[in-house]
CSV table of C-alpha atoms in Angstrom, one decimal:
chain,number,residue,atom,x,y,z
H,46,UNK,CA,-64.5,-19.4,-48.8
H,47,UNK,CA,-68.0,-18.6,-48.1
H,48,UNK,CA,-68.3,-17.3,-44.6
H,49,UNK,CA,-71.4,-16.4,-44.9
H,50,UNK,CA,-72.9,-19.7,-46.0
H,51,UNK,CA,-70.1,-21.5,-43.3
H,52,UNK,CA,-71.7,-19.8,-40.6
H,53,UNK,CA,-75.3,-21.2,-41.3
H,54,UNK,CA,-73.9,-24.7,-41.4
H,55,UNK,CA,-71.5,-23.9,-38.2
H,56,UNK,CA,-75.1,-23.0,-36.4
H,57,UNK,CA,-77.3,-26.1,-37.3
H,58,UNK,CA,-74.0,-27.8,-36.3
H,59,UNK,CA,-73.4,-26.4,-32.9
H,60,UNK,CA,-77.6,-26.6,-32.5
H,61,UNK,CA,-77.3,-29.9,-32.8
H,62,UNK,CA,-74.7,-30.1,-30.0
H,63,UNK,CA,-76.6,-27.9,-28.0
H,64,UNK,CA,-79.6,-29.8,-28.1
H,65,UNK,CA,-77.7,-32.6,-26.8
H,66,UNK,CA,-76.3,-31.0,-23.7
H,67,UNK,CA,-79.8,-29.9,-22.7
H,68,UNK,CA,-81.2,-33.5,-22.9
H,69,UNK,CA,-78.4,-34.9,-21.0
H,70,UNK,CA,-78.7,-31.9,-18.3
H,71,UNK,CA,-82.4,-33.3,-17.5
H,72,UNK,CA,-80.2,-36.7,-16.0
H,73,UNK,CA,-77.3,-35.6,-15.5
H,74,UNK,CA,-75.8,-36.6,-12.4
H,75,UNK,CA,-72.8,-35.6,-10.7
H,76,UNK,CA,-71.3,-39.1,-10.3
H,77,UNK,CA,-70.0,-38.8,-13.8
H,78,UNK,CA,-67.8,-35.9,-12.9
H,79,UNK,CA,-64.8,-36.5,-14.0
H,80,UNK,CA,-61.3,-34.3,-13.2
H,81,UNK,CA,-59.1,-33.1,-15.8
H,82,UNK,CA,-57.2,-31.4,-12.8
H,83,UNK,CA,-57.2,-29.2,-10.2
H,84,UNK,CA,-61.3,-27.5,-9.9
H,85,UNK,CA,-60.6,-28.4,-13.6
H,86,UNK,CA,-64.1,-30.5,-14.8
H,87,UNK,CA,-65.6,-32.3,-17.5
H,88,UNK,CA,-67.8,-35.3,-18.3
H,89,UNK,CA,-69.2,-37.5,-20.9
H,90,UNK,CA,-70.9,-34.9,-22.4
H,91,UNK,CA,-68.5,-32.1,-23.1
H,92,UNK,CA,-66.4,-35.2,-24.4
H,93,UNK,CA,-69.6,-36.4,-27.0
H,94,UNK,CA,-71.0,-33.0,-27.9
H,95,UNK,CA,-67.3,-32.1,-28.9
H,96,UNK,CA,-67.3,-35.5,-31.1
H,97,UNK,CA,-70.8,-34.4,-32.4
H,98,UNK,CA,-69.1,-30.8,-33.4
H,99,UNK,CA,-65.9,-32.2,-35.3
H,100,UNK,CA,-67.9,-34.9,-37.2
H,101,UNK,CA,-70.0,-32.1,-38.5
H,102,UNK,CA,-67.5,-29.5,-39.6
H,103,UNK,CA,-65.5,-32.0,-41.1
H,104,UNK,CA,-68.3,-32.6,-43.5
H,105,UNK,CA,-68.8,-28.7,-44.1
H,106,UNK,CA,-64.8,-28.0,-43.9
H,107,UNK,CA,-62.8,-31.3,-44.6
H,108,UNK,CA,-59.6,-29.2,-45.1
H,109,UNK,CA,-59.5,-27.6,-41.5
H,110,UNK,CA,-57.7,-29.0,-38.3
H,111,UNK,CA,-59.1,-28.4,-35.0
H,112,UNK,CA,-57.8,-27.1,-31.8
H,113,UNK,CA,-60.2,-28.4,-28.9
H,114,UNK,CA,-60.9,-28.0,-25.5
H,115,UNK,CA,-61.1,-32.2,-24.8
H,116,UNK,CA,-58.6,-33.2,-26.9
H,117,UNK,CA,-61.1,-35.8,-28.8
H,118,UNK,CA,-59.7,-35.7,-31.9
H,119,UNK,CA,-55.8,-36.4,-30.9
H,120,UNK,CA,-54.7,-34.0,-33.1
H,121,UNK,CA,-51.6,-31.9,-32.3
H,122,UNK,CA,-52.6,-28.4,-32.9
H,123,UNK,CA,-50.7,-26.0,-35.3
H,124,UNK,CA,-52.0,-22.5,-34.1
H,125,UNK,CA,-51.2,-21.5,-37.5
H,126,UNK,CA,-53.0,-23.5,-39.3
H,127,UNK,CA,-56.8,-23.1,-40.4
H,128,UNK,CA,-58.5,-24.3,-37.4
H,129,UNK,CA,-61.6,-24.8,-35.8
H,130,UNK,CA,-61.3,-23.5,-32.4
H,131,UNK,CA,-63.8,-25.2,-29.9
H,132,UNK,CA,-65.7,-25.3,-26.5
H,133,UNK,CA,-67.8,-28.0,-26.3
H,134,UNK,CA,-69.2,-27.1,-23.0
H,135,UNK,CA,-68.5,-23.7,-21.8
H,136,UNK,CA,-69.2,-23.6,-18.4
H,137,UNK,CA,-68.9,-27.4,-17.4
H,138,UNK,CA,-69.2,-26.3,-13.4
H,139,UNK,CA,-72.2,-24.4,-14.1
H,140,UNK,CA,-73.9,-27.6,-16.4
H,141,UNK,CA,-72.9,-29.8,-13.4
H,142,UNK,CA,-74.4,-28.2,-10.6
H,143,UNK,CA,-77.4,-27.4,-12.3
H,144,UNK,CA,-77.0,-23.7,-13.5
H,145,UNK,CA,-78.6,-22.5,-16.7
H,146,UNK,CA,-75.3,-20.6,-17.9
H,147,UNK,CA,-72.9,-22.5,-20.3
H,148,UNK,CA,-72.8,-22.6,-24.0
H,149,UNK,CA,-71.5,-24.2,-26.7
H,150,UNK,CA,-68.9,-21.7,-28.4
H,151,UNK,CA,-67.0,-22.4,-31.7
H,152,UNK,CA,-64.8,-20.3,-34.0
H,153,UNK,CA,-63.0,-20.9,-37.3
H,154,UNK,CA,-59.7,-18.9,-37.4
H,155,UNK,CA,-56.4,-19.0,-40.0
H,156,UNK,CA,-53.9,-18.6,-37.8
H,157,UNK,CA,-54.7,-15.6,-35.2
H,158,UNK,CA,-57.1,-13.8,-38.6
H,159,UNK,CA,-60.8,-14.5,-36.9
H,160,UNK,CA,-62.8,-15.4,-39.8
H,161,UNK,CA,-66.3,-16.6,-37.4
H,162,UNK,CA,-67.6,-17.2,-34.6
H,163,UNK,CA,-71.2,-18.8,-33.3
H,164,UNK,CA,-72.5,-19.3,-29.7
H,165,UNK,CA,-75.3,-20.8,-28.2
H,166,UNK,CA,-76.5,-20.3,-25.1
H,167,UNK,CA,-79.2,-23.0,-24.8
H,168,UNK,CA,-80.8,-22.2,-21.8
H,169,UNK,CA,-82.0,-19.1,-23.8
H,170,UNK,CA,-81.8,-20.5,-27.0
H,171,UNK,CA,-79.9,-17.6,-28.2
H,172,UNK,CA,-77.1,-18.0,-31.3
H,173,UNK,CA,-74.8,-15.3,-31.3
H,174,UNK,CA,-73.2,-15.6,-34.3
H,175,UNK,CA,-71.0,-13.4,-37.0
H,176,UNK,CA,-68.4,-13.7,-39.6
H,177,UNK,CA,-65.4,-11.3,-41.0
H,178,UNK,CA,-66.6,-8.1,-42.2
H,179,UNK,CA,-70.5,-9.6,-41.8
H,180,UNK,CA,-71.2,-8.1,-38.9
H,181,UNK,CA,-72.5,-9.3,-35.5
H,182,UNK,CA,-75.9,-10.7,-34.5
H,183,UNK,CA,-78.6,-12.5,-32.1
H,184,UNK,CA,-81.1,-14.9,-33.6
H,185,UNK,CA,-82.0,-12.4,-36.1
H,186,UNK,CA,-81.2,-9.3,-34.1
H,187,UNK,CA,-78.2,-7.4,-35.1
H,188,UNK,CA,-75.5,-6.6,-32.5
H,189,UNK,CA,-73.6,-3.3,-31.6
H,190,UNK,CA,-71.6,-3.0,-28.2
H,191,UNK,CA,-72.9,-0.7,-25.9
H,192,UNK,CA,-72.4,3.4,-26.2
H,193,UNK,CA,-71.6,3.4,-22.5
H,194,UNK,CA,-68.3,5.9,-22.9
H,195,UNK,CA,-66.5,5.7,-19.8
H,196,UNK,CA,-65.5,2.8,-17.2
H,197,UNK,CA,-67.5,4.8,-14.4
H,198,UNK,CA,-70.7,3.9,-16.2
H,199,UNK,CA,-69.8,0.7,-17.1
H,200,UNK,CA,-70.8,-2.8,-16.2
H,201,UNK,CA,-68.1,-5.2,-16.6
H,202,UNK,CA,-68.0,-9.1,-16.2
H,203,UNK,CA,-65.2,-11.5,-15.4
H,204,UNK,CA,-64.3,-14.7,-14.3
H,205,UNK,CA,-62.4,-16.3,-11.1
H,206,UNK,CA,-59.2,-18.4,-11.0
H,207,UNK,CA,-59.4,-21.7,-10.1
H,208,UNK,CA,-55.8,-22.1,-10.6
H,209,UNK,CA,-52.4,-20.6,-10.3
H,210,UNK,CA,-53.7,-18.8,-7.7
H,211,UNK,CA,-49.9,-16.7,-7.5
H,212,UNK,CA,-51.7,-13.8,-8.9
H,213,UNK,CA,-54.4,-14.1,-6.6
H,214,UNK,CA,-54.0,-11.0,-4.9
H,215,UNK,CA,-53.1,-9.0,-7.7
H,216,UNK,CA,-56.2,-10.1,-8.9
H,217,UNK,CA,-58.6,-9.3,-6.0
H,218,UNK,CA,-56.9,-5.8,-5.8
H,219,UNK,CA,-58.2,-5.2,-9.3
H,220,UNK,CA,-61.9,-6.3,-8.4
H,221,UNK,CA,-61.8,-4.5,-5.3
H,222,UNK,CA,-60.6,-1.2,-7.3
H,223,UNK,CA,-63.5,-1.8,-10.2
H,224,UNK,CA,-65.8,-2.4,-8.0
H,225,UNK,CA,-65.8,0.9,-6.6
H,226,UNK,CA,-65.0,2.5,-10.1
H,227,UNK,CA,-68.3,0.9,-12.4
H,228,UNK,CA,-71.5,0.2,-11.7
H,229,UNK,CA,-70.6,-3.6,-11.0
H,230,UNK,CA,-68.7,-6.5,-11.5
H,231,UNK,CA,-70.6,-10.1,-12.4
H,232,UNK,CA,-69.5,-13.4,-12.5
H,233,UNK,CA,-71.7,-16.0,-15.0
H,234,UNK,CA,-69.0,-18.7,-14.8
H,235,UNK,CA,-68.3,-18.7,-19.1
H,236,UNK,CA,-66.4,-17.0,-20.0
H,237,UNK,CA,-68.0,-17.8,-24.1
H,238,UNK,CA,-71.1,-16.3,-22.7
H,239,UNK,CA,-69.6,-13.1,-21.4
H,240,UNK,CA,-68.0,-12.2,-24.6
H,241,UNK,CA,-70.9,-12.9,-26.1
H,242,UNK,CA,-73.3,-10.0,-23.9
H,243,UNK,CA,-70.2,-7.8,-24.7
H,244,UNK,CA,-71.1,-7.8,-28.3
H,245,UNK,CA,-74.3,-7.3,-27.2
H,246,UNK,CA,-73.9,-4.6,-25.3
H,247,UNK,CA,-75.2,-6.1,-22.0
H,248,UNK,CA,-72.1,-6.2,-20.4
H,249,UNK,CA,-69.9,-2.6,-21.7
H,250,UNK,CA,-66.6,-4.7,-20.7
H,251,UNK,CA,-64.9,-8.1,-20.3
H,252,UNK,CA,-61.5,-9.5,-18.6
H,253,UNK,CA,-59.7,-12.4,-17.4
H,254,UNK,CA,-56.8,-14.1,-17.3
H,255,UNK,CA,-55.5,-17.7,-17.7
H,256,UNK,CA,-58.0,-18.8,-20.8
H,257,UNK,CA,-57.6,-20.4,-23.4
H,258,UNK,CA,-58.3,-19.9,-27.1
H,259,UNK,CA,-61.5,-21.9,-27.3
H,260,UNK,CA,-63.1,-19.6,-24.4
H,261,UNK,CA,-62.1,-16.6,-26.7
H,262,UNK,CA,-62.1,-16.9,-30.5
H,263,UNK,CA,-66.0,-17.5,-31.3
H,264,UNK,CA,-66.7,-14.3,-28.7
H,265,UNK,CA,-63.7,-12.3,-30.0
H,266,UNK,CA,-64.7,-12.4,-33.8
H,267,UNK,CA,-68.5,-11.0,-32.8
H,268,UNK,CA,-66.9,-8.3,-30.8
H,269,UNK,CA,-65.2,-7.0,-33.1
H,270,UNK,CA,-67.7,-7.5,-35.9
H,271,UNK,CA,-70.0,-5.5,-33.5
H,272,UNK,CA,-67.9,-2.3,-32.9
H,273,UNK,CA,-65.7,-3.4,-29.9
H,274,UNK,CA,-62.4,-3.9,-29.1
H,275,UNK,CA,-60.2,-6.1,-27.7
H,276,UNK,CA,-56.4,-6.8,-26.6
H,277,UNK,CA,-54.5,-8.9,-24.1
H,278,UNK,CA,-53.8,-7.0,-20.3
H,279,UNK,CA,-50.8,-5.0,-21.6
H,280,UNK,CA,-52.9,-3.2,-24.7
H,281,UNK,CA,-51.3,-5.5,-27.7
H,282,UNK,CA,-52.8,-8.4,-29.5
H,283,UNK,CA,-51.5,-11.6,-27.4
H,284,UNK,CA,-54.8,-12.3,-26.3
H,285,UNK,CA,-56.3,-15.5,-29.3
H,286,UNK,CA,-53.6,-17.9,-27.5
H,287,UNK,CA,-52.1,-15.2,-25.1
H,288,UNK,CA,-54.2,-16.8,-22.0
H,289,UNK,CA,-55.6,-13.0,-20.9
H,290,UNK,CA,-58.3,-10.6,-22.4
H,291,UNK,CA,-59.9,-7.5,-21.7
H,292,UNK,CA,-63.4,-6.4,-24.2
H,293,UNK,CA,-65.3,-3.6,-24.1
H,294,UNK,CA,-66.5,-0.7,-26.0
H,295,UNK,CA,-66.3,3.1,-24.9
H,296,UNK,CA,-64.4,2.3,-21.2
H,297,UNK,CA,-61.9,-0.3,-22.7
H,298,UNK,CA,-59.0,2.5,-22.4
H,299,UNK,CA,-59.5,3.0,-19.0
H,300,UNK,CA,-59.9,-0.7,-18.5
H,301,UNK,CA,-56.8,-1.6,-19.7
H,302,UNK,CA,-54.8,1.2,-17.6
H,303,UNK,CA,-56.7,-0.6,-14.7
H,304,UNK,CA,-55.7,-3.4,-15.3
H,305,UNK,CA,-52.2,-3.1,-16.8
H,306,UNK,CA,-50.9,-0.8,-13.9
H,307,UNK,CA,-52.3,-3.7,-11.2
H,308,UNK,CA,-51.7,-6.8,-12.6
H,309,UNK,CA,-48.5,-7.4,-14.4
């Protein structure tokens, strides 16, 4: 398998999508919201660009099964299996109400063994993109996660709950506690584009809990192509379909002690 040469195609792919979602978002209208469940939201586009996505990586990859945010291809996913793991739409809320932060994130993965991962942040018509032992890079920038060294000097991003809001407090204890221990916590509402800016080193540190593994594995593999690390909130490796994550580079120890001692 050429990863290499897989990633190319998985970017003119997911530029297609992309280019999609931003002629749609001059329309769109929030009428054709619809409600998966609970603050939960999608529409007719997440739905098409996802059916845009598989028809293309069928062509490029006719051997791989998928595992899907919107469920379009009514497969019934075997996390074991060689997958294409998919956001159509990262950052639907943002996309509805008019916010230029969501991408399109998709990773190819055997089983919890990353093997790419490409983003694109339309908006900024910016690809993040890398593959297994390829490195990480930006349009035609390569990536390296900050040098920042400790948490203190570290700016971290993460998301909100919109659901099972039981560890609620838990939660709000740990971003009242990092607040005053980094230079600042932000919220961009995709969690795809946050683990993106970690590989980047814009943001030195990532967390959040209750995702899923199409919010992760594109992000994950160019993390870890570009020097960082990552593990679930306890410091293993349950984090791919785990549902929590912490990223960073030099203040991911101390993140993780955060975190770990006030969470679980």
């Amino acid at each position: 398998m050429d990863l290499e040469l897989l990633t190319k195609q998985t970017i003119e792919i997911v530029k297609q999508a992309s280019a999609f979602i931003q002629r749609e978002a001059k329309s769109f209208s929030r009428d054709k919201i619809e409600y998966k469940d609970l603050n939960n939201l999608v529409s007719y586009v997440d739905k098409e660009a996802e059916k845009m996505l598989v028809a293309g990586l069928s062509k490029i990859l006719p051997e791989a099964s998928y595992i899907t945010e919107e469920g379009t291809t009514g497969q019934e996913p075997d996390p074991e299996a060689l997958n294409w793991i998919i956001d159509p739409l990262d950052g639907t809320t943002n996309f509805i109400h008019g916010i230029p932060v969501y991408c399109v994130s998709v990773g190819l993965a055997r089983g919890k063994e990353l093997l790419l991962g490409v983003i694109h942040e339309p908006s900024l018509d910016e690809v993040f993109f890398g593959w297994k032992n390829g490195g990480a890079w930006c349009n035609e920038k390569k990536m390296s996660v900050s040098k920042v060294k400790t948490l203190q000097e570290s700016l971290i991003a993460t998301g909100f709950p919109y659901y099972k809001f039981e560890k609620q407090k838990r939660y709000m204890y740990i971003l009242e506690l990092l607040m005053q221990k980094t230079h600042g916590i932000r919220r961009m509402g995709a969690a795809a584009v946050d683990l993106a800016y970690v590989a980047a080193g814009r943001f030195d540190g990532f967390y959040e809990y209750n995702l899923n593994s199409w919010d992760m594995a594109a992000g994950v593999l160019l993390i870890k192509e570009a020097g960082g690390t990552v593990t679930d909130f306890n410091g293993g490796d349950n984090y791919l379909f785990g549902g929590d994550i912490i990223a960073g580079s030099g203040g991911h120890a101390e993140l993780v002690a955060a975190i770990k001692d006030n969470f679980n």
